[in-house]
Short mmCIF file of C-alpha atoms in Angstrom, two decimals:
data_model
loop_
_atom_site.label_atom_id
_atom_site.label_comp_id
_atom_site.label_asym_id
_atom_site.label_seq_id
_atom_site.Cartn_x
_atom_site.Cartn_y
_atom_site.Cartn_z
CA UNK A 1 6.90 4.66 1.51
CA UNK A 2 4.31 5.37 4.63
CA UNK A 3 4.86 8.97 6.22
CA UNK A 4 2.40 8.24 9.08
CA UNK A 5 1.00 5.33 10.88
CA UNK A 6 -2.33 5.15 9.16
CA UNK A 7 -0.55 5.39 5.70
CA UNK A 8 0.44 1.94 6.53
CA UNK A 9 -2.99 -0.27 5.84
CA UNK A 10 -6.51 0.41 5.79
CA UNK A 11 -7.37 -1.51 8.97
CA UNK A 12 -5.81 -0.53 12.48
CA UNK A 13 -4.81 -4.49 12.40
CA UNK A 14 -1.38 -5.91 12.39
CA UNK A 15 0.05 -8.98 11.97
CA UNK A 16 2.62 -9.82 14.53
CA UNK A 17 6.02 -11.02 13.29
CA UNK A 18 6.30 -14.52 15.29
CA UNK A 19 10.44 -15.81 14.59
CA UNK A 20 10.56 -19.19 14.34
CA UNK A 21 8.55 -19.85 10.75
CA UNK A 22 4.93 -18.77 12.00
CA UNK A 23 5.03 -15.48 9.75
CA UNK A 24 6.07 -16.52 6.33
CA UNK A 25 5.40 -14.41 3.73
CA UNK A 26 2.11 -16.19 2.52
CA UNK A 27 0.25 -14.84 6.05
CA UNK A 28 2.04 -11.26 5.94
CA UNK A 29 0.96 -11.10 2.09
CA UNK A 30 -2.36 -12.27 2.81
CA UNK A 31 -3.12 -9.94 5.58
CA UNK A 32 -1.68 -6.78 3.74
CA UNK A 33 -3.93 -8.03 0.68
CA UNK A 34 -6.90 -7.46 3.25
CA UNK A 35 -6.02 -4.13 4.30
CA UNK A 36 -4.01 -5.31 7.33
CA UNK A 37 -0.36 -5.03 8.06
CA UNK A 38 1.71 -7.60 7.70
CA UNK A 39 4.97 -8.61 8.91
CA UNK A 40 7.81 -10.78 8.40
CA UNK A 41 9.97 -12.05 11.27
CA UNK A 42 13.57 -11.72 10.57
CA UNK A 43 14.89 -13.55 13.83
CA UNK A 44 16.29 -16.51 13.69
CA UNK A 45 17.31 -16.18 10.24
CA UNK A 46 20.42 -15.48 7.84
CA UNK A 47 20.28 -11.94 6.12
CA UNK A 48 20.22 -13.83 2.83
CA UNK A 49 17.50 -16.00 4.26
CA UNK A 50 15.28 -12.25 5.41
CA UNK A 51 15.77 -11.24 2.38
CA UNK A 52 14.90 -14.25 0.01
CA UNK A 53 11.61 -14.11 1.70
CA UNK A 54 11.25 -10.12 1.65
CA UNK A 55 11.19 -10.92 -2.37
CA UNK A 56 9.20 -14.02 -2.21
CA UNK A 57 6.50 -11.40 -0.11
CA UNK A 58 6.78 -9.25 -3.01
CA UNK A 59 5.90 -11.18 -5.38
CA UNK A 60 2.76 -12.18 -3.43
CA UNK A 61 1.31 -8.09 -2.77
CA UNK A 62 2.31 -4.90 -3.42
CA UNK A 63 1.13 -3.25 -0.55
CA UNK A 64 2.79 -2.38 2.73
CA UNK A 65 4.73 -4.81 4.95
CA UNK A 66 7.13 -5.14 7.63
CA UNK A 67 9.97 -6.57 8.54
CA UNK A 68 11.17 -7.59 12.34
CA UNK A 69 14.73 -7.70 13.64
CA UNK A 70 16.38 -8.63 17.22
CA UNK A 71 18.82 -6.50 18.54
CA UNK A 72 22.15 -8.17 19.63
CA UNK A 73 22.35 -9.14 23.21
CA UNK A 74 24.84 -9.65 25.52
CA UNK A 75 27.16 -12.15 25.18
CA UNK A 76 26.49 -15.03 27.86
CA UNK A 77 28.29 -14.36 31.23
CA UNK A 78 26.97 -17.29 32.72
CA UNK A 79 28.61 -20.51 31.09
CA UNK A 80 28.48 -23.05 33.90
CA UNK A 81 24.99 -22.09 34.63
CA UNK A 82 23.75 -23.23 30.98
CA UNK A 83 26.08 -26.26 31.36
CA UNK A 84 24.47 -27.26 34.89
CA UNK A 85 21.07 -26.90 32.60
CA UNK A 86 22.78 -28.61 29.57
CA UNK A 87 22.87 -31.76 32.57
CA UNK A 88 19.71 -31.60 33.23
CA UNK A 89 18.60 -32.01 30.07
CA UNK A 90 20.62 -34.98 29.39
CA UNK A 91 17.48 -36.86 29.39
CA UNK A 92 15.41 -35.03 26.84
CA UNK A 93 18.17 -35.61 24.37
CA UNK A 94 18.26 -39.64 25.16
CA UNK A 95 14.53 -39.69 24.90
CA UNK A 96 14.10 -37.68 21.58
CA UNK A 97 17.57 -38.90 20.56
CA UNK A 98 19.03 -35.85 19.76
CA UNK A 99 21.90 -33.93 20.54
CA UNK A 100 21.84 -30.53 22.29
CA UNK A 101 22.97 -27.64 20.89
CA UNK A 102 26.54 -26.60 21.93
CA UNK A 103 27.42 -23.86 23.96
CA UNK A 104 28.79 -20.80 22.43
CA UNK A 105 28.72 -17.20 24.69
CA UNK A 106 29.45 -15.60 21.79
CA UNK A 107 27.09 -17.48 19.56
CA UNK A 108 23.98 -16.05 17.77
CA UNK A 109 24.43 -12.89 19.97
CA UNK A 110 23.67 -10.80 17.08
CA UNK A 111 21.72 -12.52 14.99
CA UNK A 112 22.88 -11.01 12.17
CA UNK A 113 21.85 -7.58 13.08
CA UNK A 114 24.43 -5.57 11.47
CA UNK A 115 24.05 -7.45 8.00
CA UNK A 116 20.16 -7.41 7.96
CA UNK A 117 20.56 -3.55 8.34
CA UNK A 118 22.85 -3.36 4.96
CA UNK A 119 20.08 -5.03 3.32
CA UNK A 120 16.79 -3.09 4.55
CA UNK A 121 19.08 -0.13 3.86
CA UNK A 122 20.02 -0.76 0.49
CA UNK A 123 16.35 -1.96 -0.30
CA UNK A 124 14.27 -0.13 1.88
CA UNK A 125 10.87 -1.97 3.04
CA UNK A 126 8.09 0.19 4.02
CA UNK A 127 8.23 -0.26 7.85
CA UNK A 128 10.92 -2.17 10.13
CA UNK A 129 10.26 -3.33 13.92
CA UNK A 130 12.90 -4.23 16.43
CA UNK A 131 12.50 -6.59 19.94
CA UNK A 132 14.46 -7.03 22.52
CA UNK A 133 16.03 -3.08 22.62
CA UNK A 134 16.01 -0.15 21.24
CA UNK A 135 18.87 0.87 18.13
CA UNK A 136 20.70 3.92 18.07
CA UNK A 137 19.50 7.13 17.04
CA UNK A 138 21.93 6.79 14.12
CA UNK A 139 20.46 3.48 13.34
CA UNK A 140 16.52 4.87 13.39
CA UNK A 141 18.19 8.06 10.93
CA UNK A 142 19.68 5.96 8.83
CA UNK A 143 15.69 4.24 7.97
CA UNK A 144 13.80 7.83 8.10
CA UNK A 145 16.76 8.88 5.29
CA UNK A 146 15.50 6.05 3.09
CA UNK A 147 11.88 6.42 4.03
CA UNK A 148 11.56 3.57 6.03
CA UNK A 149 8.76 4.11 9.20
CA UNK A 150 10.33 2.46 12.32
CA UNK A 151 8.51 0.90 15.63
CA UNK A 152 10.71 -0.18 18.91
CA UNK A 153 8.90 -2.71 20.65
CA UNK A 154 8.82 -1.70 24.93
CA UNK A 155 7.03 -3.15 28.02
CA UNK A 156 7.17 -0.03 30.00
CA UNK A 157 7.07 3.48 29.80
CA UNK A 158 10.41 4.28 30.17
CA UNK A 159 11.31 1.97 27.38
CA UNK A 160 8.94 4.13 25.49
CA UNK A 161 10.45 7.22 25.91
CA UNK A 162 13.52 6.03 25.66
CA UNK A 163 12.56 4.87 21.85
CA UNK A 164 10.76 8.51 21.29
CA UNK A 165 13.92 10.13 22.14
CA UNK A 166 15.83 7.76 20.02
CA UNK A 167 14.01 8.75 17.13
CA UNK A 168 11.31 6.42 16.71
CA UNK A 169 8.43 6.73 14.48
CA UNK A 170 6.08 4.76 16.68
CA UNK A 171 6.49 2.09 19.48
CA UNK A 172 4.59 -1.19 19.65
CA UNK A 173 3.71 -1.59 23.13
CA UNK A 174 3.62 -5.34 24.54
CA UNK A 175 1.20 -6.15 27.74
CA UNK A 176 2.24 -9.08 29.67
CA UNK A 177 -0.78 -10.97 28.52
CA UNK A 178 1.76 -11.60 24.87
CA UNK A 179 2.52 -14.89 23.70
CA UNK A 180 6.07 -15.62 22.95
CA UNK A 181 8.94 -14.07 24.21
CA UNK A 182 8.48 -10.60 26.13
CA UNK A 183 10.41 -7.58 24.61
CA UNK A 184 11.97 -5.80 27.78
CA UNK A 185 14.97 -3.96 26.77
CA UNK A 186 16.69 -5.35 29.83
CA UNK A 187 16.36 -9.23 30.65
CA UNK A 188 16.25 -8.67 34.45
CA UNK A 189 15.95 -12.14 36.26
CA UNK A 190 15.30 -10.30 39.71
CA UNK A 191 11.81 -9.89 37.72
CA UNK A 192 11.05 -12.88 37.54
CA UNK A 193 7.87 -14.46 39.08
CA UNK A 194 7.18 -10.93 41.14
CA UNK A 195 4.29 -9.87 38.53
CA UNK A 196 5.98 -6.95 37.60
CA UNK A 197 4.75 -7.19 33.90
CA UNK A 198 2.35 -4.40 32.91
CA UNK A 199 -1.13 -5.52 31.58
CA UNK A 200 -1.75 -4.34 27.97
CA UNK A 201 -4.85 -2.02 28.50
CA UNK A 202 -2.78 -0.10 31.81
CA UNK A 203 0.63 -0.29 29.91
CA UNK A 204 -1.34 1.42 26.91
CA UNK A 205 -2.68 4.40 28.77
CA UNK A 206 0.58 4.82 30.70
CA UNK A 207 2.60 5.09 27.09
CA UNK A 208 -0.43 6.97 25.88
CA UNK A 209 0.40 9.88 28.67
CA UNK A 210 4.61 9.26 28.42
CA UNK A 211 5.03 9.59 24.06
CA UNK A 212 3.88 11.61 21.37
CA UNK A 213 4.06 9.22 19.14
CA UNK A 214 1.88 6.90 17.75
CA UNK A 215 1.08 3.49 19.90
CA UNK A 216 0.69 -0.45 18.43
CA UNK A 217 -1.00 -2.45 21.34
CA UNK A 218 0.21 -5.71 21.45
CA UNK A 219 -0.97 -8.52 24.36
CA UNK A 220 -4.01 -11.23 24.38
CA UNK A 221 -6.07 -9.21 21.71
CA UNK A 222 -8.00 -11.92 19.87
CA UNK A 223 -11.43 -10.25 19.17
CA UNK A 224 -12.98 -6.81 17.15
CA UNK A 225 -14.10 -5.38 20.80
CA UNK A 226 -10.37 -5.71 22.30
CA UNK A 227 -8.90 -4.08 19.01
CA UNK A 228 -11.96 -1.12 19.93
CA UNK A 229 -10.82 -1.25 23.66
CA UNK A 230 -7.16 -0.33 23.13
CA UNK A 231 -7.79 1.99 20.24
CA UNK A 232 -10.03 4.20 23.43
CA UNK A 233 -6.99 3.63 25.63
CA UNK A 234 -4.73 5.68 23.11
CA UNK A 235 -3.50 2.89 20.80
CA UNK A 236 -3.75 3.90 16.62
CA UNK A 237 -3.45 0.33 15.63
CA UNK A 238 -3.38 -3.50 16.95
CA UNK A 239 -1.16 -5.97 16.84
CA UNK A 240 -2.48 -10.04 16.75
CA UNK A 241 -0.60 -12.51 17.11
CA UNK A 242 -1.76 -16.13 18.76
CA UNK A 243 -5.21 -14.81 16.84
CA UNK A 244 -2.80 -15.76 13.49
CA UNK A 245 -0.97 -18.53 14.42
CA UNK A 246 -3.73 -20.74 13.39
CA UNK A 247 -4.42 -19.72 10.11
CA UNK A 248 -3.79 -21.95 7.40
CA UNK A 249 -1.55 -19.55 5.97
CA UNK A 250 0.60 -19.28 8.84
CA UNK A 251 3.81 -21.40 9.22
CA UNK A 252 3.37 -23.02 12.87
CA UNK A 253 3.77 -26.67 13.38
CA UNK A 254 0.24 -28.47 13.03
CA UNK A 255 1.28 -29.61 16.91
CA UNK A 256 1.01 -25.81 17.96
CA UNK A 257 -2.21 -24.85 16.45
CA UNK A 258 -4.04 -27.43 17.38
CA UNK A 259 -2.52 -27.38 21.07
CA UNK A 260 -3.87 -23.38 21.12
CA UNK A 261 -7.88 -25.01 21.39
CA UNK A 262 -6.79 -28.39 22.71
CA UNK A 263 -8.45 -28.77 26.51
CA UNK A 264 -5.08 -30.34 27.46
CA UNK A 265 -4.07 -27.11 27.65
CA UNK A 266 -5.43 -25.24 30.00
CA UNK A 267 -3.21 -22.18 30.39
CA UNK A 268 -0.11 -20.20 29.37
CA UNK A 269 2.87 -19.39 31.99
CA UNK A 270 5.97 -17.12 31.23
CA UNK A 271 9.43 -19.65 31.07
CA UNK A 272 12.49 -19.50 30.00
CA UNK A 273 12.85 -23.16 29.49
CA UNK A 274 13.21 -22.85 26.11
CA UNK A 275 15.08 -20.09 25.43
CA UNK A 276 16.69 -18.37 28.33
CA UNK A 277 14.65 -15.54 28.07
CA UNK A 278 10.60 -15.19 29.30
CA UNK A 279 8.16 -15.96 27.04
CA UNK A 280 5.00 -16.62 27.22
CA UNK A 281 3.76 -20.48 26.18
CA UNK A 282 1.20 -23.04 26.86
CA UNK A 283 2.00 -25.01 30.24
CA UNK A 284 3.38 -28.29 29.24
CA UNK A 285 5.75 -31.42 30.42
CA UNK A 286 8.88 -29.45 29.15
CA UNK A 287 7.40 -26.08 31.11
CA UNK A 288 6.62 -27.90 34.06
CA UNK A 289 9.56 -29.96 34.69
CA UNK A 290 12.50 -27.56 33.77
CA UNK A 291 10.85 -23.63 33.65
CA UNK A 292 11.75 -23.37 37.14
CA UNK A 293 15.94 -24.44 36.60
CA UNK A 294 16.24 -22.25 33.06
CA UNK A 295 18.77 -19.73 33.36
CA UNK A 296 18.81 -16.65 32.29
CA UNK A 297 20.78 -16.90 29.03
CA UNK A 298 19.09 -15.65 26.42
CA UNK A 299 19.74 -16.76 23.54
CA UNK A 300 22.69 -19.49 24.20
CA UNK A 301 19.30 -22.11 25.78
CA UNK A 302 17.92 -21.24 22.43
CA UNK A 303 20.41 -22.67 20.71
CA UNK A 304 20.84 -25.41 23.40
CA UNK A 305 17.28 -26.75 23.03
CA UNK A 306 16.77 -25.60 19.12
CA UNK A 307 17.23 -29.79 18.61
CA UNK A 308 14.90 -30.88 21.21
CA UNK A 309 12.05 -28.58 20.13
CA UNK A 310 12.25 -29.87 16.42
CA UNK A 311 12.82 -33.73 17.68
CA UNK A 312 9.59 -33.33 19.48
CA UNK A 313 7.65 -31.46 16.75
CA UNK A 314 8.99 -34.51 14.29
CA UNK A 315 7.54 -37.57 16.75
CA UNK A 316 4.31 -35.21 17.06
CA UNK A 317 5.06 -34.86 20.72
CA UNK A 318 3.59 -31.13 22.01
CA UNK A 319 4.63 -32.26 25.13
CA UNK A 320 7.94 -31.30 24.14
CA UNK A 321 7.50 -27.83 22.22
CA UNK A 322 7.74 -24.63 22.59
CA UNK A 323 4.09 -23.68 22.03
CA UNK A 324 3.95 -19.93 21.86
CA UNK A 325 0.40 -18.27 23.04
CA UNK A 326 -1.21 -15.10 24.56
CA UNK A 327 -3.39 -15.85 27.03
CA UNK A 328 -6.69 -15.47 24.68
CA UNK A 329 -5.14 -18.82 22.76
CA UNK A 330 -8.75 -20.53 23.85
CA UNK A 331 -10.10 -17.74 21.55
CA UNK A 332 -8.53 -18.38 18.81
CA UNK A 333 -10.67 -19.36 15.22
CA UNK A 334 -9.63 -21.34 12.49
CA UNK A 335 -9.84 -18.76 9.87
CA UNK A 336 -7.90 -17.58 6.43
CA UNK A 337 -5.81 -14.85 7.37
CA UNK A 338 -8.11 -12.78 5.15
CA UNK A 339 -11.33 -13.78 5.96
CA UNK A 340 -10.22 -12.88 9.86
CA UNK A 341 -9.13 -9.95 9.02
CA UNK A 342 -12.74 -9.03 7.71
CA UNK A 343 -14.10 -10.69 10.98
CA UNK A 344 -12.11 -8.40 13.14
CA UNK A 345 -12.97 -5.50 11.48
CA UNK A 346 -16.54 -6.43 11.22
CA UNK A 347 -16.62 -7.03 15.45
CA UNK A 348 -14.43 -3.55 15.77
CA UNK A 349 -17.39 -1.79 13.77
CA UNK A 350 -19.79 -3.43 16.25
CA UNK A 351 -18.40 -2.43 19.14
CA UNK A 352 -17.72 1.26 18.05
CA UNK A 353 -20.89 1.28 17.04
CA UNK A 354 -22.09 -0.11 20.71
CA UNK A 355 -20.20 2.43 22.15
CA UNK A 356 -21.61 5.09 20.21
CA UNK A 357 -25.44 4.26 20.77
CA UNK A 358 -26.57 6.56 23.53
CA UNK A 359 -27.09 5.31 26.75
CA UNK A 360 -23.85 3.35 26.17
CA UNK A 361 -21.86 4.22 28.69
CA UNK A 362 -24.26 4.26 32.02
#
């Protein structure tokens, strides 16, 4: 098991754990095998389900992985909201005829939290992640006892500190420029639209000056310079995750990767059409015409569109997914997880090495 940070891999490159079947254990064994970090996304899934494919990752590599949880949320306070947006999207489920997902305010709250801790407890993985919060100190004990190396996902400083004082080992720090759902430890709709979100390289810098422990940077990074630029700002490693998403080794729907280069799409917006809770996603017909009405109710329009979102996948209709991106998506290269790996590292070398000539820096 890792005692520090750079125990973890041989490259300051991790693979971001994207719920929803994007990190399967074929892309977090095939980055690990080429001196990344890879992860596994436990959201979303059973405990028996997490750890089926902690053993199928096993048997693929023996070196270092991770494993990402949720923490439970609130249970939704909101009902008549989500059934005002449950009418609205009375049409979607005529036109992909499909029914939506009932509504449940205690429902999928936990996701299985308390279960998937038994199990990483009784057979410890090297490193476990957490979004959407921060556990208890008892919780981030209970790892460090069986040598597991924890990271608390935050968007601000505060959140930072808060997981330092909480005991954790490091803290993956998420810039607003992140695809997929943001990880604030408090879903504050009052937020919403104001630009309060912290860009990656600030956010970085800020955490940098706020912790003494170590920093993941996490937010838009798709090339070897950005992984060099956050690493100056005070970050030890990186964490990639639209840069993945289209590698053949990586679970998303053939719709999603091909949307991430697809002109069509010509940027990425923060919604909660899809969920209930912002995240960041290519601007499409689903965005556009109900992002502005979503409540916040995180993760009961999950559930409530979970139908939908596959419906439209199945009749190859992007128009109608939830396509997850950062905003460097128009970056992103058709690679083997490994073989990007060695690109990355290859364009972080370069720019070091840039940075290092003299003269560099006037």
């Amino acid at each position: 098991m890792p005692t520090a940070l750079t125990d973890l891999c041989r490259y300051p490159i991790v693979q971001a754990p994207m719920a929803g079947g994007s990190a399967r254990p074929e892309l977090a064994a095939a980055v690990s095998e080429a001196g990344g970090l890879g992860f596994l996304a436990a959201g979303y899934k059973t405990a028996d389900g997490m750890y089926q494919e902690i053993k199928q990752l096993r048997g693929l590599t023996d070196r270092p992985f991770g494993v990402n949880l949720f923490m439970p949320q609130p249970t939704l306070a909101d009902v008549a909201a989500v059934e005002v947006y449950r009418e609205q999207l009375a049409g979607e489920s005529t036109w992909y005829e499909t029914p939506l997902g009932e509504i449940d305010p205690y429902g999928g709250v936990d996701d299985g939290y308390e279960a998937k801790l038994a199990i990483l407890r009784d057979d410890p993985v090297p490193v476990v992640s957490f979004a959407f919060g921060c556990p208890s100190r008892a919780v981030l004990d209970a790892f460090a006892a069986v040598g597991t190396y924890t990271v608390v996902t935050v968007t601000t400083a505060a959140e930072a500190q808060a997981a330092q004082w909480s005991g954790a080992d490091a803290v993956c720090v998420q810039g607003i420029e992140a695809g997929g759902h943001q990880s604030t430890h408090r879903d504050d709709p009052q937020a919403d639209g104001t630009g309060a979100g912290i860009g990656l390289l600030s956010l970085v810098a800020q955490v940098y000056e706020a912790v003494q422990i170590p920093i993941i940077a996490a937010g838009g990074l798709m090339r070897g310079a950005q992984i060099a630029a956050v690493l100056a700002a005070g970050a030890s490693m990186a964490q990639l995750g639209t840069a993945f998403l289209v590698t053949p080794e990586s679970g998303a729907n053939t719709l999603h990767k091909q949307a991430l280069t697809n002109p069509l799409f010509t940027r990425t917006e923060l919604t909660r059409a899809f969920s209930g809770r912002p995240a960041r996603g290519l601007v499409n017909r689903f965005l556009r015409e109900h992002g502005p009405y979503a409540p916040a109710a995180y993760p009961a329009v999950h559930h409530l569109t979970s139908g939908l979102r596959k419906a439209a996948a199945k009749a190859g209709d992007a128009q109608g997914m939830a396509l997850w991106a950062g905003q460097g998506h128009r970056m992103a290269r058709e690679l083997p997880a490994g073989q990007l790996v060695e690109v990355l590292v290859a364009e972080l070398d370069a720019a070091r090495a840039a940075l290092s000539r003299p003269g560099a820096a006037s």
